[in-house]
Coordinates of C-alpha atoms and ligand atoms in Angstrom, one line a residue:
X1 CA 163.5 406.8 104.1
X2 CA 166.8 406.0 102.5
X3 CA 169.7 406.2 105.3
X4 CA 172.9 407.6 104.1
X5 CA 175.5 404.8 104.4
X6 CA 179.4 405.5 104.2
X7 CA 180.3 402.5 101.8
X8 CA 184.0 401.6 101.3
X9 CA 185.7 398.9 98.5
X10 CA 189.7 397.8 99.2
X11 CA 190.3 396.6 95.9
X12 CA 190.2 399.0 92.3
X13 CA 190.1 396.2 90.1
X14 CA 187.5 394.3 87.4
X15 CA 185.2 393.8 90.3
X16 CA 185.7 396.8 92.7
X17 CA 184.9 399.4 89.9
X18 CA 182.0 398.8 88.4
X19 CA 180.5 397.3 91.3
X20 CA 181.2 400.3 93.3
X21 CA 180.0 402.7 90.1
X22 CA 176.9 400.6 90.1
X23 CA 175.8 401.1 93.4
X24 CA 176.8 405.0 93.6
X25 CA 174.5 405.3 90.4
X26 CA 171.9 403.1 92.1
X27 CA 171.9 404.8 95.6
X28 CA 172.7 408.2 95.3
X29 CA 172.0 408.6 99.4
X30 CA 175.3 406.6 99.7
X31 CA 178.9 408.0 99.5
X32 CA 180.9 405.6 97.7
X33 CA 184.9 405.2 98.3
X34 CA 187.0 402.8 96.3
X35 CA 191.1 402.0 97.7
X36 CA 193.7 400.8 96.2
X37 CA 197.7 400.3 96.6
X38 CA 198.4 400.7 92.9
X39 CA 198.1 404.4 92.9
X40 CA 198.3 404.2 89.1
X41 CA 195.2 402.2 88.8
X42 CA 193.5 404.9 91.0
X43 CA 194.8 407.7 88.8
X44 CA 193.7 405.9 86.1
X45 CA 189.9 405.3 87.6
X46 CA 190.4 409.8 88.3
X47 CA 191.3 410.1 84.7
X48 CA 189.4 409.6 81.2
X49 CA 191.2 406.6 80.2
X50 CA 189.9 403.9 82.3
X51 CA 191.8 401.4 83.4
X52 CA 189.4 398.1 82.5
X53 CA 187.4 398.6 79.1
X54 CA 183.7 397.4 79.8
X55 CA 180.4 398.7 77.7
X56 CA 178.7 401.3 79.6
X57 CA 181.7 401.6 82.1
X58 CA 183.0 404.7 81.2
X59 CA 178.9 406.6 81.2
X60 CA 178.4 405.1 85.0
X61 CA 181.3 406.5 86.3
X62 CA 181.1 409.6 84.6
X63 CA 177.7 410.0 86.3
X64 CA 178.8 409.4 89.7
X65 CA 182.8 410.3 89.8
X66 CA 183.2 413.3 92.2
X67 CA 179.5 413.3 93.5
X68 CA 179.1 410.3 95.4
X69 CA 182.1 408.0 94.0
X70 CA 185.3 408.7 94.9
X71 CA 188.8 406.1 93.7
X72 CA 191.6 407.0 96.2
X73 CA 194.9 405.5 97.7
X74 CA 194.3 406.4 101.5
X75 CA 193.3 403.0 102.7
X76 CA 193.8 403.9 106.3
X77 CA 191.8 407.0 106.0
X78 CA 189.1 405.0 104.2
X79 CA 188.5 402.2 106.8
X80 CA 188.4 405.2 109.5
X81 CA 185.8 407.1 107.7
X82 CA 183.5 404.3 105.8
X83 CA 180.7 401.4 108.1
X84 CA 180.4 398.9 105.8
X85 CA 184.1 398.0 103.7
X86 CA 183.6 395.9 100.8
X87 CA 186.8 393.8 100.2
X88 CA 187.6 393.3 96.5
X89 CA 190.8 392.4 96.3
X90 CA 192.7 389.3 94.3
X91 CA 193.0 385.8 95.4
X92 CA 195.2 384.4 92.6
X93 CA 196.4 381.0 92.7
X94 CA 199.5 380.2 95.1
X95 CA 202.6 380.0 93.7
X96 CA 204.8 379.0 96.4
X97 CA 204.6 376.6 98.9
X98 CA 202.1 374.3 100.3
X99 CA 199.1 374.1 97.6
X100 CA 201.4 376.1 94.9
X101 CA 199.2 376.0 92.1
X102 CA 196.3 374.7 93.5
X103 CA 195.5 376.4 96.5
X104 CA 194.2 380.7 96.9
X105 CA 197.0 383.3 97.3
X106 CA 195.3 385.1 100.6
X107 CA 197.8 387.7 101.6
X108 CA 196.3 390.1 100.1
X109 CA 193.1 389.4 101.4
X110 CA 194.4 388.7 104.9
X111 CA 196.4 391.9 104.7
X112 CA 193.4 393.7 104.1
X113 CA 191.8 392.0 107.0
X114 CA 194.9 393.2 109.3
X115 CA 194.4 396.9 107.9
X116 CA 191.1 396.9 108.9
X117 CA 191.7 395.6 112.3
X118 CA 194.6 398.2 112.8
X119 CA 192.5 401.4 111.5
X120 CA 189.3 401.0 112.4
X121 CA 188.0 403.4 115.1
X122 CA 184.2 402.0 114.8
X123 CA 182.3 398.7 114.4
X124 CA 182.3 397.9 111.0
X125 CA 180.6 395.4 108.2
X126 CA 182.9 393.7 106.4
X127 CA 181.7 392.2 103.4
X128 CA 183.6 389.5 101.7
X129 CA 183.3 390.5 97.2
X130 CA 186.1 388.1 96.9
X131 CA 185.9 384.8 95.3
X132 CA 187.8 382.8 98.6
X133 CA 188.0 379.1 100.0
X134 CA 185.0 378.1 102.3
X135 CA 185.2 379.2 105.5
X136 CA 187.3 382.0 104.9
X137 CA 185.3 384.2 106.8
X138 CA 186.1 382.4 109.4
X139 CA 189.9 383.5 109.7
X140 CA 188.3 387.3 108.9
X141 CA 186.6 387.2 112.2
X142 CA 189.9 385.8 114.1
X143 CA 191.9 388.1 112.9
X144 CA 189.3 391.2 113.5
X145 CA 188.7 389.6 116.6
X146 CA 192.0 389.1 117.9
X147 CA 192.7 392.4 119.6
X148 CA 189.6 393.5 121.5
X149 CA 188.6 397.2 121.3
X150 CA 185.3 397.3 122.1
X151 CA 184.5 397.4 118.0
X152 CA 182.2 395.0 116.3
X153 CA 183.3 393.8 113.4
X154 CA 180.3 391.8 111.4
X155 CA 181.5 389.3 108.2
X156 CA 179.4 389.0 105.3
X157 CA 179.8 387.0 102.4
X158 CA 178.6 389.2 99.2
X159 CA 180.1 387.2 96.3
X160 CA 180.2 388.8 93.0
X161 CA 178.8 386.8 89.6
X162 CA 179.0 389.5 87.1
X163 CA 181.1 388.5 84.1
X164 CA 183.6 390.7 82.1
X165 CA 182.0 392.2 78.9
X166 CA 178.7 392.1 79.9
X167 CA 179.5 393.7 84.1
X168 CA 177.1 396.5 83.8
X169 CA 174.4 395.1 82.3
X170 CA 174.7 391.8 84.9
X171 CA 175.3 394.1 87.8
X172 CA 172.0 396.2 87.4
X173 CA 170.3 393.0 86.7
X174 CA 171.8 390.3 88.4
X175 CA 170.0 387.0 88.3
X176 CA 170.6 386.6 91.8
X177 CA 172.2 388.4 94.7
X178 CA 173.7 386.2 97.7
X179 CA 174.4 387.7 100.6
X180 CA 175.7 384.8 103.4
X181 CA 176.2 385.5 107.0
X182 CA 176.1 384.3 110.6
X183 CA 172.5 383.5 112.0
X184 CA 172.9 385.8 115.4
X185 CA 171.2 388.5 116.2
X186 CA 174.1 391.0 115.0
X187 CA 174.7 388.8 111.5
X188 CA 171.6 389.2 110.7
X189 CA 171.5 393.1 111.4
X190 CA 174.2 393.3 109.4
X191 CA 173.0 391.3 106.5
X192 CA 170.0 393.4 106.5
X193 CA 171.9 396.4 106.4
X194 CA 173.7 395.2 103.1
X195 CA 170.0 393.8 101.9
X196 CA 169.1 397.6 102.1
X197 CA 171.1 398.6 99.8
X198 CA 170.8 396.3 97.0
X199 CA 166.9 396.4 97.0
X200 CA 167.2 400.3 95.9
X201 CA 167.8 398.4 92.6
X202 CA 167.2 394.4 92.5
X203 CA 163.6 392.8 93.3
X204 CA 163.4 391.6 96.7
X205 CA 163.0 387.8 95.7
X206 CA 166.6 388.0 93.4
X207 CA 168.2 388.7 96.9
X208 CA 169.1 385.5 98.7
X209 CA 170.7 384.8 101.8
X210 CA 172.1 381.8 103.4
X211 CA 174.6 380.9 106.0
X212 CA 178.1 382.0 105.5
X213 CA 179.7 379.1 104.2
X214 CA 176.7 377.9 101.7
X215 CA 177.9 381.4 100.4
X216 CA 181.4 380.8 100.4
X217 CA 180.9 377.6 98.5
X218 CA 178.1 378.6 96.0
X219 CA 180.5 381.4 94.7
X220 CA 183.6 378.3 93.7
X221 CA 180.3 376.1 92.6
X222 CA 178.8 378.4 90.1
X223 CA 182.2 379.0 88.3
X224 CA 182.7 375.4 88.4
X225 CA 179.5 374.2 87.0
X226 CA 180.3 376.9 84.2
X227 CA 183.1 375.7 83.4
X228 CA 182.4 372.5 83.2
X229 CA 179.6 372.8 80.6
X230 CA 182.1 374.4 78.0
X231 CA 184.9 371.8 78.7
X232 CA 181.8 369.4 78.6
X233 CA 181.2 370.3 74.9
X234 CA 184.5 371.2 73.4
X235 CA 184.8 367.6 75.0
X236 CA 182.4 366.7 72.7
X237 CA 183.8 369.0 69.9
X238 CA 186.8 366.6 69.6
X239 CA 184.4 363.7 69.0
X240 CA 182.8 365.8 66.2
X241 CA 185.8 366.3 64.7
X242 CA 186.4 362.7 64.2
X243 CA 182.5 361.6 63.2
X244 CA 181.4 364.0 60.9
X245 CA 178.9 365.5 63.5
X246 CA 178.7 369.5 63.8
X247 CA 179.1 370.8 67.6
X248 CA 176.6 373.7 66.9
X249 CA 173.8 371.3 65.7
X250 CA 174.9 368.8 68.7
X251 CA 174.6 371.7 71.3
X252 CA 171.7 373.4 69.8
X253 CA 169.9 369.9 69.9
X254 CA 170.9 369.2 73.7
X255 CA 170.6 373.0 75.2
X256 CA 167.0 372.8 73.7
X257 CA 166.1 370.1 76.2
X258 CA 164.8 372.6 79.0
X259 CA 166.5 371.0 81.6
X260 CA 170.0 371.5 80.1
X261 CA 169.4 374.7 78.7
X262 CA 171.0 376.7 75.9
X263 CA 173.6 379.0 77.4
X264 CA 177.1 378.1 77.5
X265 CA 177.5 375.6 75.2
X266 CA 179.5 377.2 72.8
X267 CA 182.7 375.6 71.5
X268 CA 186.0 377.4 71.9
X269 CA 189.4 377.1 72.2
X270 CA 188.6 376.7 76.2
X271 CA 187.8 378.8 78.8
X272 CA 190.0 381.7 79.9
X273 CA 189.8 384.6 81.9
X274 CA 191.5 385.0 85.7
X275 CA 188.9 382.8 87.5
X276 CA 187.0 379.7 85.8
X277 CA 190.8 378.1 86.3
X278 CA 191.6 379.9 89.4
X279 CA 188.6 378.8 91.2
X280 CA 188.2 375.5 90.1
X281 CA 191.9 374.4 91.4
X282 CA 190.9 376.0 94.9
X283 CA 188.0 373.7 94.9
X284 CA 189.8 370.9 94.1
X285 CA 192.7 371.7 96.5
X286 CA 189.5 372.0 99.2
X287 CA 188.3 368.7 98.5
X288 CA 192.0 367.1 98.9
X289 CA 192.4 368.5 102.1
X290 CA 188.7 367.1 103.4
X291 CA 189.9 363.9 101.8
X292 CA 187.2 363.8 99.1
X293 CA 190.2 362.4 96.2
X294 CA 186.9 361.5 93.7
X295 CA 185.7 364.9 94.3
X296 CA 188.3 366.4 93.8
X297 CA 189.9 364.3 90.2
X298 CA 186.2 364.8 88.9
X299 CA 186.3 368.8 89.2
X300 CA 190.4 368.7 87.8
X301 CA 189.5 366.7 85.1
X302 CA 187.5 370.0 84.0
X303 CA 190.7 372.1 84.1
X304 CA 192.5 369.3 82.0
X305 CA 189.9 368.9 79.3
X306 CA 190.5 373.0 78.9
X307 CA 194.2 372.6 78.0
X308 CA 193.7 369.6 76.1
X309 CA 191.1 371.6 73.7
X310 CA 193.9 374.6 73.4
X311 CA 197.0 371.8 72.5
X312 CA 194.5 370.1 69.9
X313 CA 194.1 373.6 68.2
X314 CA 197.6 374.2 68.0
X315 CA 198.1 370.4 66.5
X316 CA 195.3 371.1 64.2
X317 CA 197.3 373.7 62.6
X318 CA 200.2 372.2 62.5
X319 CA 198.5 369.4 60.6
X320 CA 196.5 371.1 58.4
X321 CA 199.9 373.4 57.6
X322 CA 202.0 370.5 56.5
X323 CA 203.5 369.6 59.9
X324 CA 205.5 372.8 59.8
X325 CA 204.9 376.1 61.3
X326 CA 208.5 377.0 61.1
X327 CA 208.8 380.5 59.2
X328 CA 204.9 380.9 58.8
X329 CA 203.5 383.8 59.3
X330 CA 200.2 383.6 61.0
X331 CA 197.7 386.0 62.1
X332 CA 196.1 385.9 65.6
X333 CA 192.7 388.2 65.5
X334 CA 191.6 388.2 69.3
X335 CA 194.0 388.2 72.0
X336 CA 191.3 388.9 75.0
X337 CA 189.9 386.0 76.7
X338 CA 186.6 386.6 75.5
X339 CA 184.7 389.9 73.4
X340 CA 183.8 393.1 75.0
X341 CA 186.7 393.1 77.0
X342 CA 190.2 394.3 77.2
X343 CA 191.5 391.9 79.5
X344 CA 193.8 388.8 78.9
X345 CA 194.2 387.0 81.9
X346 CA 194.3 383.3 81.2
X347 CA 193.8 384.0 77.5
X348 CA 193.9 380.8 75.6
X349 CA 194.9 383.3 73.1
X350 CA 198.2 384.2 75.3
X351 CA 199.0 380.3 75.5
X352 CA 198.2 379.5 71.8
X353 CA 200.5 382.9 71.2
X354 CA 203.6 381.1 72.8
X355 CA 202.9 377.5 71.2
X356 CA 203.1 379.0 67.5
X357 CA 206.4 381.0 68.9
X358 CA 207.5 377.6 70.1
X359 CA 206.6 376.7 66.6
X360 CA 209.1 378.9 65.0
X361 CA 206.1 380.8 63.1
X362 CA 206.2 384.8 62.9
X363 CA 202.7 385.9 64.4
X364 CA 201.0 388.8 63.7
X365 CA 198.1 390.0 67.0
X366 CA 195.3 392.0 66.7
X367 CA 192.7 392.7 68.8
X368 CA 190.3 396.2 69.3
X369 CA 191.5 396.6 73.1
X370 CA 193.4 394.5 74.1
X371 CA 196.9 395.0 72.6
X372 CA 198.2 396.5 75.7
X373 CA 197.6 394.0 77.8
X374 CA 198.9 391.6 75.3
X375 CA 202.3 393.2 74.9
X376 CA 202.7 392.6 78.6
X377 CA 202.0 389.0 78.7
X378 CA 203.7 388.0 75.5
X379 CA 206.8 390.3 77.3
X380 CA 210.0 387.9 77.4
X381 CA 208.5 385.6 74.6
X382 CA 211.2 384.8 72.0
X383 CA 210.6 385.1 68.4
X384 CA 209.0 387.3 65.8
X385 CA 205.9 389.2 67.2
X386 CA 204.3 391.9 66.3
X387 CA 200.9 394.1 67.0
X388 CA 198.5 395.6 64.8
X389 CA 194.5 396.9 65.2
X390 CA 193.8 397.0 62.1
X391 CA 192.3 393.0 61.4
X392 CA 193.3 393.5 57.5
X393 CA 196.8 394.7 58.2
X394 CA 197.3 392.2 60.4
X395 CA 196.4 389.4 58.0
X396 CA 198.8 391.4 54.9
X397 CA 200.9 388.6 54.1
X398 CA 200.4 385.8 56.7
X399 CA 199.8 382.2 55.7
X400 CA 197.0 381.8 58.2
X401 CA 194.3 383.8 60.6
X402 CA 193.7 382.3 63.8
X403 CA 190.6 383.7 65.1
X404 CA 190.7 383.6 68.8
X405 CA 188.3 385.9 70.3
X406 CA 184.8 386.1 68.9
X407 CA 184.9 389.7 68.2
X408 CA 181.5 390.6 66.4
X409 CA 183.6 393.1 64.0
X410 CA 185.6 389.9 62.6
X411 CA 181.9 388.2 61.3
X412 CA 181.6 391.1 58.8
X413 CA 185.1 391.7 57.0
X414 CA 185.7 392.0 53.2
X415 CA 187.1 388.0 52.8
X416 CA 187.6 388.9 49.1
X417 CA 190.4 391.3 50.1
X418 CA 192.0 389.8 52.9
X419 CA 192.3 386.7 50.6
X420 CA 194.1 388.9 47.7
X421 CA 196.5 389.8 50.2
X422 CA 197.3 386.1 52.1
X423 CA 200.1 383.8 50.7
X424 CA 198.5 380.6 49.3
X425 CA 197.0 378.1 50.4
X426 CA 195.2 380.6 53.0
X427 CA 194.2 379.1 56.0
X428 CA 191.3 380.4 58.8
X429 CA 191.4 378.7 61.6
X430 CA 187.9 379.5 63.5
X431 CA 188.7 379.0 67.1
X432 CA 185.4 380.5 68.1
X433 CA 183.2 379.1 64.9
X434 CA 181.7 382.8 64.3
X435 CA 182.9 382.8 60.8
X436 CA 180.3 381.9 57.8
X437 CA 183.0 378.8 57.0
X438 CA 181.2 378.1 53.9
X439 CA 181.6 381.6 52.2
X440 CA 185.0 381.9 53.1
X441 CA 185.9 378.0 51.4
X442 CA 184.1 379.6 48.4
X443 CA 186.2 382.9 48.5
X444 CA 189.0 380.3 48.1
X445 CA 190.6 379.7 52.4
X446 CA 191.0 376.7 53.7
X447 CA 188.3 376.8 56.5
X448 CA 189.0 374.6 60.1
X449 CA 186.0 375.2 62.4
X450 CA 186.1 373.8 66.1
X451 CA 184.1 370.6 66.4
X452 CA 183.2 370.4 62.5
X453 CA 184.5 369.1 59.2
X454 CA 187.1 371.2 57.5
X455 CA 186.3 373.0 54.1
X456 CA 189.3 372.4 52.0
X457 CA 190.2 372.6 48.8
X458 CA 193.0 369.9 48.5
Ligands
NAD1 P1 192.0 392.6 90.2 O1 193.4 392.1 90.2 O2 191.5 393.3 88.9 O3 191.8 393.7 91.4 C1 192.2 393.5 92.7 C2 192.8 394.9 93.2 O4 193.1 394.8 94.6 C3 194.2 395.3 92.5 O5 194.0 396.5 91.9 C4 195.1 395.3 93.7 O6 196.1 396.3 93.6 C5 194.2 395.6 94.9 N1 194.8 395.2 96.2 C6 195.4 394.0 96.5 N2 195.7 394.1 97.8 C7 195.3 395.3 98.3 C8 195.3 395.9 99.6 N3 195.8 395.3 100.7 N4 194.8 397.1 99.8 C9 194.3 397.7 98.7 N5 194.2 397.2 97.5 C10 194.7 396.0 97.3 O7 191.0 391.5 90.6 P2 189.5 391.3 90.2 O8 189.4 390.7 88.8 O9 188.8 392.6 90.5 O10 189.0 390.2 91.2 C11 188.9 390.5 92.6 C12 188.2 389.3 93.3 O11 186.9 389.2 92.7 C13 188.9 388.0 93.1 O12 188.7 387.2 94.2 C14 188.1 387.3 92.0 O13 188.1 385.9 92.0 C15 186.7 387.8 92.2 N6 185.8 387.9 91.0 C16 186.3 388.4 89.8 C17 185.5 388.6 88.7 C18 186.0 389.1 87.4 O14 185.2 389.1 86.5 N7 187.2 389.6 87.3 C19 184.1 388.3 88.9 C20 183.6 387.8 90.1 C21 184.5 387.7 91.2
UGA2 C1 182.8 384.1 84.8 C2 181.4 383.8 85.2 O1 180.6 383.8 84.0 C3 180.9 384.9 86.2 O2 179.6 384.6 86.6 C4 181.8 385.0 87.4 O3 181.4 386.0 88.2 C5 183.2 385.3 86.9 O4 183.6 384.2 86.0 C6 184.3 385.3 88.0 O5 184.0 384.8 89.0 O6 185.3 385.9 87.7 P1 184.0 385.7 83.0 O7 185.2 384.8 83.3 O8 184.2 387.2 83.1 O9 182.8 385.3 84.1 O10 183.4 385.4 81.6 P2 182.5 384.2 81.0 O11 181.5 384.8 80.1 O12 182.1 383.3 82.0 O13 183.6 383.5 80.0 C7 184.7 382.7 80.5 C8 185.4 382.0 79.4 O14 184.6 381.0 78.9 C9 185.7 382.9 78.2 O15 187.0 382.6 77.8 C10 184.7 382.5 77.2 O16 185.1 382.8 75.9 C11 184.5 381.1 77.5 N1 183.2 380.5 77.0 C12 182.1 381.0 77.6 C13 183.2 379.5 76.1 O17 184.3 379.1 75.6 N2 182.0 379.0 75.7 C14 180.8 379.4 76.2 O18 179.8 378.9 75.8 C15 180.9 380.4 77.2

């Protein structure tokens, strides 16, 4: 028999939503409560206008909203009321300080820790959804520790793998699930506790479990080893460029080697999004403080290979353009950091955005859902922006498209008509090589792939 658990998240975000909606739909026994301190957000997760655009989003919570989901501001009220608090909340990178730049912002996190101590009038589970330095956990329990009350407070770490765009989907099928914790007799209670839950959905043998800091660590690792593959071929896409060789035929050759495998090898402008970067640095600022300086200059040299693919696209254009952007009007379909999502954190969109302003060109963005976040980040930028949905609009007039998010609606356009309406010599510049290049040289564009030759008709 199921037994009804009391589950609380601190943290409305990309993660806390649709992992909370996920496991209302999944265990409809459990009463689900998600916090936040941005009371907008949470009116926003009450209303129909979500605040994160994700497929199938919007159907989960409009299954579970009001029955066994609820999104409210009353934190304290929540830790009083909920035995096992999930803590979603962000660890950006540090701005200030010792490790600025490097190291993970935890005040929020340590904050929430605090709140939890203050307000809890039971023993709780805390489980740790956040992406944090190893041994984190450890500075959880001295904190929940520090002021005996005669409550038990029991950390888990329950990192979180799904991936924007697809968050649903990977969350009701997860490859894996880890859940890490300490090996007494109450850690593993607890860890069963949270094992309970997720086998109402996920096959026992996808649920792993470790000790707490293999946890920790696998979380930072996974990203890293992710990363690394796509700054390991659009490493390889510069070669490419300068041999003749095609990166798709290179990385279909090498993912078909079983060992390597065929995901995420797909040439870009680099990796974006609010954690590949994020994440990485932290490890790298962990390994400088252990003293492990190789370690730690072979995992940055990931990061670096990631801005060095986004300031060759922007040379690329300028070369191919002449060596002057100045006055150009260019059009930028894609701003999110990746499709099927509305966010734009880390975009290499954003930072390709403020290069062509740098640049003196007028630009032109477009992009299905993420125009609103895009106003905010390009807010302060000086020079001629504007916004437009509509791909075709936003290409009237321009002397080049820059695609830059690998939108599937962008593959099936009208080139004939977009090409009437360009100023000549038109330019596409496939950041995300989802075009048919060939059709579009014959439609009469000058065509510059990622990690290919160019189709041009000079
Ligand atoms: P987010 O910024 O979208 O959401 C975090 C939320 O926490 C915000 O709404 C913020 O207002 C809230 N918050 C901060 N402090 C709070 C407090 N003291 N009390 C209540 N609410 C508070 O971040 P996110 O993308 O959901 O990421 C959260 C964590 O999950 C990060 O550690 C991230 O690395 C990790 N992660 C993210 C993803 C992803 O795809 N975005 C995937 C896996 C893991
Ligand atoms: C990534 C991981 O895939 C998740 O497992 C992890 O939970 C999450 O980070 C996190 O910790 O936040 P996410 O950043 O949402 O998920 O999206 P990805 O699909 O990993 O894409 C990241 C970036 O890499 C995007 O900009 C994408 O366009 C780019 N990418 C991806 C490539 O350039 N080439 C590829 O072959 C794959």
């Amino acid at each position: 028999m199921n037994v009804k658990k009391n589950i609380l998240c601190i943290g409305a975000g990309y993660v806390g939503g649709p992992t909370m909606a996920v496991i209302a739909r999944k265990c409809p026994h459990c009463r689900v409560t998600v916090v936040d301190t941005d009371a907008k957000r949470i009116e926003a997760w009450n209303s129909d206008s979500l605040p994160i655009y994700e497929p199938g989003l919007a159907e989960t919570i409009q299954q579970t909203r009001g029955k066994n989901l609820f999104f409210r501001t009353d934190i304290e009220r929540g830790i009083r009321e909920n035995d096992i608090i999930f803590v979603s909340v962000n660890t950006p990178t540090k701005t200030f300080g010792v490790g600025a730049g490097m190291a993970a912002d935890l005040h929020y996190w340590e904050k929430t820790a605090r709140q939890i101590l203050e307000h809890s009038q039971s023993s709780k589970i805390v489980v740790e959804k956040c992406t944090l330095p190893v041994k984190t956990a450890l500075a959880m329990e001295r904190i929940l520790k520090s002021v005996p009350n005669g409550n038990n407070f029991e950390v888990l770490s329950n990192p979180e793998f799904m991936a924007e765009g697809t968050a649903i989907k990977d969350l009701e099928y997860p490859d894996r699930v880890l859940i890490g914790s300490r090996e007494t007799e109450s850690g593993l209670k607890a860890r069963d506790v949270l094992t309970e839950i997720y086998t109402q959905w996920v096959p026992r043998e996808k649920i792993i479990t470790s000790n707490i800091w293999s946890s920790e660590l696998s979380k930072l690792v996974a990203n890293a080893f992710l990363a690394q593959r796509i700054s390991s071929i659009n490493a390889i896409s510069a070669l490419c460029e300068k041999t003749e060789a095609d990166i798709k035929e290179v990385s279909k050759a090498v993912g078909m080697d079983s060992r390597i495998g065929p995901k995420f090898l797909e040439s870009s402008i680099g990796f974006g999004g609010s954690c590949f970067k994020k994440d990485i640095l932290n490890l790298v600022y962990l390994c400088r403080n252990y003293g492990l300086s190789e370690v730690a200059a072979y995992w940055e040299s990931v990061v670096r290979i990631n801005e060095y693919q986004q300031e060759r696209f922007i040379l690329n254009m300028l070369g191919a353009m002449f060596n002057t952007l100045s006055g150009k009007k260019i059009c930028i379909w894609g701003v999110a950091f990746k499709a099927n999502t509305g966010d734009t954190r880390e975009s290499p969109a954003i930072y390709i955005a403020r290069r062509l302003l740098e640049e003196k060109a007028e630009i032109v963005i477009s992009d299905p859902y993420a125009l609103v976040n895009a106003r905010s980040d390009m807010n302060g930028a000086e020079g001629r922006i504007s916004y437009e949905e509509d791909p075709y609009k936003a290409a009237w007039g321009c002397h080049a498209i820059a695609v830059l998010t690998e939108w599937e609606q962008y593959k099936s356009l009208d080139f004939h008509n977009i090409f009437r309406e360009m100023i000549k010599p038109a330019f596409i510049f496939d950041g995300r090589n989802i075009l048919d290049h060939q059709r579009c040289f014959n439609i009469g564009f000058n065509v510059y792939p990622i990690g290919k030759p160019p189709l041009t008709h000079f």
